[in-house]
Short mmCIF file of C-alpha atoms in Angstrom, two decimals:
data_model
loop_
_atom_site.label_atom_id
_atom_site.label_comp_id
_atom_site.label_asym_id
_atom_site.label_seq_id
_atom_site.Cartn_x
_atom_site.Cartn_y
_atom_site.Cartn_z
CA MET A 20 1.19 -0.32 3.36
CA ALA A 21 -0.03 3.19 2.42
CA TYR A 22 3.17 4.92 3.50
CA GLU A 23 4.55 7.93 1.67
CA PRO A 24 8.36 7.46 1.65
CA ASN A 25 9.31 11.08 1.02
CA ARG A 26 7.27 12.19 4.02
CA GLU A 27 8.94 9.48 6.10
CA ASP A 28 12.35 10.62 4.88
CA TYR A 29 11.44 14.15 6.01
CA GLN A 30 10.45 12.84 9.45
CA ARG A 31 13.69 10.90 9.85
CA LEU A 32 15.89 13.87 8.95
CA SER A 33 13.86 16.28 11.04
CA LEU A 34 14.52 14.09 14.09
CA GLN A 35 18.25 14.14 13.37
CA PHE A 36 18.07 17.89 12.86
CA MET A 37 16.36 18.40 16.24
CA ARG A 38 19.05 16.33 17.94
CA SER A 39 21.77 18.49 16.41
CA ALA A 40 19.83 21.64 17.36
CA ASP A 41 19.85 20.56 21.02
CA ARG A 42 23.51 21.65 21.08
CA MET A 43 22.65 25.15 19.83
CA GLY A 44 21.32 28.15 21.66
CA PRO A 45 17.61 29.04 21.24
CA LEU A 46 18.15 31.76 18.64
CA ALA A 47 20.58 29.71 16.57
CA ALA A 48 18.21 26.73 16.68
CA ALA A 49 15.27 28.88 15.56
CA ARG A 50 17.28 30.23 12.60
CA ALA A 51 18.37 26.71 11.67
CA PHE A 52 14.83 25.36 11.77
CA ALA A 53 13.63 28.17 9.51
CA GLY A 54 15.79 26.83 6.70
CA PHE A 55 15.22 23.11 7.23
CA GLY A 56 12.48 22.68 4.62
CA ARG A 57 14.49 24.45 1.95
CA ARG A 58 17.59 22.40 2.70
CA PHE A 59 15.60 19.17 2.64
CA SER A 60 14.16 19.88 -0.80
CA GLN A 61 17.24 21.48 -2.37
CA ASP A 62 20.30 20.15 -0.54
CA ARG A 63 19.29 17.05 1.40
CA ASP A 64 22.86 15.77 1.76
CA SER A 65 23.84 18.85 3.77
CA LEU A 66 21.52 17.86 6.64
CA PRO A 67 22.68 15.83 9.67
CA GLN A 68 22.13 12.11 9.03
CA ASP A 69 23.66 8.69 9.53
CA ASP A 70 24.08 5.87 7.01
CA ALA A 71 20.65 4.44 7.86
CA ASP A 72 19.07 7.81 6.97
CA ARG A 73 21.09 8.02 3.76
CA ALA A 74 19.96 4.51 2.84
CA PHE A 75 16.31 5.35 3.44
CA GLY A 76 16.67 8.47 1.31
CA LEU A 77 17.81 6.20 -1.53
CA VAL A 78 14.81 3.92 -0.90
CA ALA A 79 12.49 6.94 -1.18
CA ARG A 80 14.05 7.83 -4.53
CA ALA A 81 13.80 4.22 -5.70
CA THR A 82 10.13 4.13 -4.73
CA THR A 83 9.39 7.17 -6.87
CA VAL A 84 11.10 5.47 -9.80
CA ILE A 85 9.67 1.95 -9.38
CA ASP A 86 6.18 2.54 -8.01
CA TYR A 87 5.19 5.90 -9.50
CA GLU A 88 7.15 6.34 -12.75
CA LEU A 89 7.82 2.83 -14.12
CA PRO A 90 4.15 1.70 -14.46
CA PHE A 91 3.39 4.67 -16.71
CA SER A 92 6.54 4.68 -18.86
CA ASP A 93 7.01 3.46 -22.40
CA ASP A 94 9.21 0.42 -23.15
CA ASP A 95 12.35 2.42 -23.91
CA LYS A 96 12.11 4.49 -20.75
CA ALA A 97 11.19 1.43 -18.64
CA LEU A 98 14.59 -0.24 -19.02
CA GLU A 99 16.34 2.92 -17.88
CA LEU A 100 14.03 3.27 -14.86
CA ILE A 101 14.47 -0.38 -13.84
CA LYS A 102 18.25 0.00 -13.94
CA LYS A 103 18.09 3.22 -11.93
CA GLY A 104 15.79 1.66 -9.32
CA HIS A 105 18.08 -1.35 -8.87
CA GLU A 106 21.16 0.86 -8.51
CA LEU A 107 19.49 2.94 -5.80
CA LEU A 108 18.46 -0.14 -3.82
CA ASP A 109 21.91 -1.73 -4.17
CA GLU A 110 23.53 1.46 -2.90
CA ALA A 111 21.11 1.62 0.03
CA LEU A 112 22.08 -1.90 1.12
CA LEU A 113 25.78 -1.07 0.86
CA LEU A 114 25.21 1.84 3.25
CA ASP A 115 22.96 -0.10 5.66
CA GLU A 116 22.68 -3.87 5.61
CA HIS A 117 19.64 -3.56 7.87
CA CYS A 118 17.72 -1.42 5.39
CA PHE A 119 14.94 -3.99 5.17
CA ASP A 120 12.79 -1.90 2.83
CA ALA A 121 15.61 -1.96 0.28
CA LEU A 122 16.15 -5.71 0.76
CA ARG A 123 12.46 -6.47 0.37
CA MET A 124 12.16 -4.32 -2.75
CA GLN A 125 15.33 -5.78 -4.25
CA GLN A 126 14.14 -9.36 -3.76
CA ALA A 127 10.76 -8.55 -5.31
CA SER A 128 12.51 -8.14 -8.65
CA GLN A 129 14.93 -11.06 -8.21
CA ILE A 130 12.51 -13.81 -7.12
CA ALA A 131 10.48 -14.87 -10.13
CA SER A 132 7.42 -16.49 -8.54
CA PHE A 133 4.78 -15.19 -6.12
CA ASP A 134 5.21 -18.31 -3.98
CA GLY A 135 8.97 -17.89 -3.88
CA TYR A 136 8.69 -14.26 -2.82
CA TYR A 137 6.08 -15.13 -0.20
CA ASP A 138 8.39 -17.83 1.21
CA PHE A 139 11.27 -15.34 1.35
CA LEU A 140 9.15 -12.84 3.29
CA ARG A 141 7.91 -15.58 5.63
CA THR A 142 11.30 -17.12 6.42
CA GLU A 143 13.14 -13.81 6.93
CA GLY A 144 10.32 -12.01 8.72
CA ASP A 145 11.23 -13.07 12.27
CA ASP A 146 14.75 -11.66 11.96
CA VAL A 147 13.35 -8.38 10.62
CA ARG A 148 10.90 -8.26 13.53
CA ALA A 149 13.62 -8.85 16.11
CA TRP A 150 15.89 -6.14 14.68
CA CYS A 151 13.12 -3.55 14.39
CA LEU A 152 11.85 -4.25 17.91
CA ARG A 153 15.36 -3.67 19.27
CA GLN A 154 15.54 -0.35 17.42
CA HIS A 155 12.08 0.51 18.73
CA GLU A 156 13.14 -0.09 22.34
CA HIS A 157 16.38 1.82 21.82
CA ALA A 158 14.45 4.82 20.49
CA LEU A 159 12.13 4.85 23.50
CA LYS A 160 15.05 4.71 25.94
CA ARG A 161 17.13 7.33 24.13
CA GLU A 162 14.43 9.97 23.85
CA GLY A 163 11.24 10.64 25.73
CA GLY A 164 8.09 12.50 24.90
CA GLU A 165 6.77 13.08 21.40
CA ARG A 166 10.20 12.84 19.82
CA GLY A 167 10.77 9.38 21.28
CA ARG A 168 7.32 8.24 20.18
CA ILE A 169 7.97 9.32 16.58
CA ALA A 170 11.42 7.72 16.51
CA ALA A 171 10.04 4.45 17.92
CA ASN A 172 7.22 4.46 15.36
CA LEU A 173 9.68 4.97 12.50
CA ALA A 174 11.83 2.11 13.80
CA LEU A 175 8.94 -0.37 13.54
CA ARG A 176 7.74 0.64 10.10
CA PRO A 177 10.13 -1.53 8.03
CA PHE A 178 8.86 -4.63 9.85
CA ILE A 179 5.22 -3.57 9.46
CA ARG A 180 5.75 -3.01 5.74
CA TRP A 181 7.49 -6.39 5.50
CA ARG A 182 4.60 -8.25 7.10
CA ALA A 183 1.99 -6.22 5.22
CA MET A 184 3.61 -7.16 1.92
CA GLN A 185 3.66 -10.78 3.10
CA ALA A 186 -0.10 -10.55 3.72
CA SER A 187 -0.67 -9.13 0.25
CA LYS A 188 1.31 -11.92 -1.40
CA ALA A 189 -0.43 -14.51 0.79
CA VAL A 190 -3.76 -13.54 -0.81
CA ILE A 191 -2.29 -13.86 -4.30
CA CYS A 192 -0.89 -17.30 -3.39
CA GLY A 193 -4.24 -18.48 -2.00
CA ARG A 194 -3.04 -18.40 1.62
CA ASN A 195 -5.96 -16.32 2.82
CA LYS A 196 -5.90 -17.47 6.44
CA ASP A 197 -2.23 -16.52 6.63
CA ALA A 198 -3.13 -13.05 5.34
CA ILE A 199 -5.85 -12.69 7.98
CA ASP A 200 -3.51 -13.84 10.77
CA ILE A 201 -0.80 -11.39 9.65
CA ALA A 202 -3.29 -8.52 9.58
CA ARG A 203 -4.42 -9.33 13.11
CA GLU A 204 -0.80 -9.44 14.27
CA LEU A 205 -0.03 -6.03 12.76
CA MET A 206 -3.21 -4.46 14.13
CA ARG A 207 -2.22 -5.61 17.62
CA ILE A 208 1.15 -3.88 17.14
CA ASP A 209 -0.41 -0.81 15.53
CA PRO A 210 -4.11 -0.40 16.46
CA ASP A 211 -4.31 2.65 14.17
CA ASP A 212 -3.26 0.46 11.23
CA GLU A 213 -1.03 3.01 9.51
CA ALA A 214 -0.23 0.32 6.93
CA ASP A 215 -3.94 -0.15 6.05
CA VAL A 216 -3.33 -3.91 6.17
CA ARG A 217 -7.00 -4.35 7.05
CA TYR A 218 -7.78 -3.73 3.37
CA THR A 219 -5.81 -6.86 2.47
CA ALA A 220 -7.61 -8.76 5.22
CA LEU A 221 -11.01 -7.68 3.88
CA ILE A 222 -10.20 -9.28 0.53
CA ALA A 223 -9.02 -12.46 2.26
CA LEU A 224 -12.14 -12.63 4.46
CA ALA A 225 -14.38 -12.23 1.42
CA LYS A 226 -12.38 -14.93 -0.35
CA VAL A 227 -13.00 -17.45 2.46
CA GLU A 228 -16.60 -16.16 2.88
CA ASP A 229 -16.18 -15.24 6.55
CA GLU A 230 -19.00 -12.72 6.91
CA GLN A 231 -18.71 -12.48 10.69
CA GLY A 232 -14.98 -11.80 10.53
CA LEU A 233 -15.49 -9.25 7.79
CA GLU A 234 -18.12 -7.32 9.74
CA GLU A 235 -15.93 -7.33 12.85
CA LEU A 236 -13.03 -5.90 10.86
CA CYS A 237 -15.35 -3.32 9.26
CA ARG A 238 -16.31 -2.08 12.73
CA LYS A 239 -12.64 -1.73 13.68
CA GLY A 240 -11.98 0.04 10.41
CA ALA A 241 -14.79 2.52 11.07
CA GLN A 242 -13.27 3.31 14.47
CA ILE A 243 -9.83 3.83 12.90
CA GLU A 244 -11.21 6.16 10.25
CA ALA A 245 -13.18 8.12 12.84
CA ARG A 246 -9.95 8.70 14.82
CA ARG A 247 -8.34 9.94 11.60
CA GLY A 248 -11.21 12.37 11.07
CA MET A 249 -12.35 10.59 7.93
CA PRO A 250 -15.95 10.83 6.67
CA ALA A 251 -18.30 8.02 7.66
CA THR A 252 -18.59 6.76 4.07
CA GLN A 253 -16.97 3.37 3.56
CA ASP A 254 -13.69 2.79 1.74
CA ALA A 255 -13.60 0.95 -1.58
CA TRP A 256 -12.14 -2.31 -0.18
CA THR A 257 -14.94 -2.64 2.37
CA GLN A 258 -17.64 -2.11 -0.22
CA LEU A 259 -16.05 -4.46 -2.76
CA ALA A 260 -15.74 -7.19 -0.11
CA ARG A 261 -19.43 -6.79 0.72
CA ILE A 262 -20.36 -6.97 -2.96
CA ALA A 263 -18.36 -10.19 -3.26
CA LEU A 264 -19.94 -11.77 -0.18
CA ALA A 265 -23.46 -10.85 -1.26
CA TYR A 266 -22.86 -12.24 -4.76
CA LYS A 267 -21.39 -15.49 -3.43
CA SER A 268 -24.44 -15.99 -1.20
CA HIS A 269 -26.76 -15.37 -4.20
CA ASP A 270 -28.01 -12.12 -2.65
CA LEU A 271 -28.06 -10.08 -5.85
CA VAL A 272 -30.30 -7.43 -4.29
CA GLY A 273 -27.70 -6.87 -1.58
CA ALA A 274 -24.89 -6.85 -4.14
CA ARG A 275 -26.74 -4.27 -6.26
CA ASP A 276 -27.35 -2.11 -3.18
CA ALA A 277 -23.63 -2.21 -2.39
CA ILE A 278 -22.82 -1.15 -5.97
CA THR A 279 -25.19 1.80 -5.53
CA ARG A 280 -23.44 2.84 -2.32
CA LEU A 281 -20.06 2.58 -3.99
CA ALA A 282 -21.29 4.72 -6.89
CA GLU A 283 -22.47 7.33 -4.37
CA THR A 284 -19.13 7.52 -2.55
CA HIS A 285 -16.55 7.30 -5.35
CA PRO A 286 -16.42 9.34 -8.60
CA ASN A 287 -16.89 7.43 -11.87
CA ALA A 288 -17.39 4.23 -9.90
CA LEU A 289 -19.62 2.48 -12.44
CA SER A 290 -17.09 2.95 -15.24
CA ALA A 291 -14.21 1.75 -13.04
CA LEU A 292 -16.19 -1.31 -11.93
CA ALA A 293 -17.01 -2.14 -15.54
CA ILE A 294 -13.42 -1.79 -16.78
CA GLN A 295 -11.75 -3.57 -13.81
CA ARG A 296 -8.28 -2.32 -14.61
CA GLU A 297 -5.30 -4.14 -13.10
CA LEU A 298 -2.35 -2.11 -11.82
CA PRO A 299 1.13 -3.23 -10.78
CA ASP A 300 1.35 -3.60 -7.00
CA GLY A 301 3.38 -1.03 -5.13
CA VAL A 302 6.77 -2.46 -4.18
CA PHE A 303 7.53 -0.13 -1.25
CA SER A 304 3.96 -0.23 0.03
CA ARG A 305 0.38 0.10 -1.16
CA LEU A 306 0.21 3.05 -3.52
CA VAL A 307 -0.90 6.29 -1.89
CA THR A 308 -4.33 7.51 -3.03
CA GLN A 309 -6.81 10.11 -1.84
CA PRO A 310 -9.57 8.55 0.32
CA ARG A 311 -12.91 8.10 -1.49
CA SER A 312 -11.34 9.03 -4.81
CA GLU A 313 -11.53 7.31 -8.18
CA ASP A 314 -7.87 6.35 -7.75
CA GLU A 315 -8.67 4.61 -4.46
CA LEU A 316 -11.42 2.62 -6.17
CA ILE A 317 -9.24 1.65 -9.15
CA LEU A 318 -6.52 0.45 -6.75
CA ALA A 319 -9.03 -1.52 -4.66
CA ILE A 320 -10.51 -3.13 -7.78
CA SER A 321 -7.04 -4.14 -8.93
CA GLU A 322 -6.23 -5.69 -5.54
CA SER A 323 -9.62 -7.46 -5.61
CA THR A 324 -8.77 -9.30 -8.83
CA VAL A 325 -8.59 -12.55 -6.84
CA LEU A 326 -12.31 -12.10 -6.13
CA LEU A 327 -13.37 -10.80 -9.53
CA GLN A 328 -11.57 -13.46 -11.56
CA GLU A 329 -12.61 -16.60 -9.68
CA GLY A 330 -13.64 -19.12 -12.35
CA ARG A 331 -12.10 -17.15 -15.22
CA ASP A 332 -13.72 -17.43 -18.64
CA LYS A 333 -12.08 -17.11 -22.07
CA GLU A 334 -12.25 -13.31 -21.80
CA GLY A 335 -10.30 -13.37 -18.53
CA ARG A 336 -13.23 -12.48 -16.30
CA GLY A 337 -14.54 -14.56 -13.44
CA ALA A 338 -18.19 -15.00 -12.55
CA LEU A 339 -18.31 -11.98 -10.23
CA GLY A 340 -16.23 -9.84 -12.58
CA ALA A 341 -18.46 -10.60 -15.56
CA TRP A 342 -21.67 -10.00 -13.59
CA LEU A 343 -20.31 -6.76 -12.12
CA ARG A 344 -19.31 -5.49 -15.55
CA GLU A 345 -22.72 -6.14 -17.10
CA GLU A 346 -24.53 -4.71 -14.07
CA CYS A 347 -22.54 -1.49 -14.22
CA LEU A 348 -22.74 -1.15 -18.00
CA GLY A 349 -26.51 -1.40 -17.68
CA ARG A 350 -26.53 1.63 -15.39
CA LEU A 351 -24.38 3.80 -17.64
CA GLY A 352 -25.60 6.07 -20.38
CA HIS A 353 -24.63 5.56 -24.04
CA ASP A 354 -21.67 7.97 -23.97
CA GLU A 355 -20.34 6.49 -20.73
CA ARG A 356 -20.53 2.96 -22.14
CA ALA A 357 -18.64 4.10 -25.22
CA HIS A 358 -15.93 5.50 -22.93
CA VAL A 359 -15.69 2.15 -21.13
CA PHE A 360 -15.31 0.24 -24.40
CA ALA A 361 -12.67 2.68 -25.66
CA ASP A 362 -10.74 2.42 -22.38
CA GLU A 363 -10.83 -1.39 -22.53
CA VAL A 364 -9.40 -1.35 -26.03
CA GLU A 365 -6.65 1.07 -24.99
CA TRP A 366 -5.69 -1.09 -21.99
CA GLY A 367 -6.14 -4.39 -23.81
CA VAL A 368 -8.83 -5.76 -21.53
CA GLY A 369 -12.39 -6.87 -22.07
CA ARG A 370 -13.87 -6.70 -25.52
CA GLU A 371 -14.62 -3.96 -27.97
CA ALA A 372 -18.22 -2.83 -28.42
CA GLU A 373 -20.01 -4.72 -31.13
#
């Protein structure tokens, strides 16, 4: 689900631009390509595109509004952003009824319950899969080589995002085995897991205490990250899942060791683990963060709320969440603890220092 929509919009229009350049001579094509980036950023509508491309461009704009501006806006600005986001998605669907990203995002705001939204994604998912697979096959037949591969990959992405969102909501609804099955399906379709759906599966595997399944997925994840040229250090979801499994099996030494590793690989990890901030889920896809960054850890902690808040107490923390908070506070210095308490007060979580 960690897709960047503006980059995808650029890819889509660059493919259309290359198709139009096929009709030009070499020199004219070279001159045209030289100005593509400027036209994309300053005059996108002047580039060759069909209604499906125009619709996705609107989805990219809606994603910026809904996923990256709305969560950090004040109440007055929020109403304006919500209206703008809805208008962009409505317009996208008028241009392209098969713009499944727009449909999925639109329904996220119109279906009130998690279970209702999950059921919508489940019941409509097969039709989305069939349509996207047809577009995938069409792209492969129309164009060969690298261009055909990119076009086919783009054609499948709306379905992958659809199923990945379904997996995420399955965890929230307590349907952890469904989430695991969906992740396995998507990783068969895309062994490189561009959607990072394995992160959702790690949470689900920790929830059902499937240590063998978790370790198998961790090995696959390490192979994926090696192919991406990522450092060997583990991502935040993997380490949080291991903390949860160790804690559930009463292996506090193992849980503490995993906290130490997480603190070594992510900046300000102890403070983030103590605060346990919850963020709104991305509607287009999982929010984009830098690997091994504090933002990655904060996002992973938020998505791991189902683990941290099991058996919630009057302060809203579960057994693991409360233990993790106290463990991390104990490792922080006085000034760092004061920062944690101040942050909790600002965000309205936890309790103020006594």
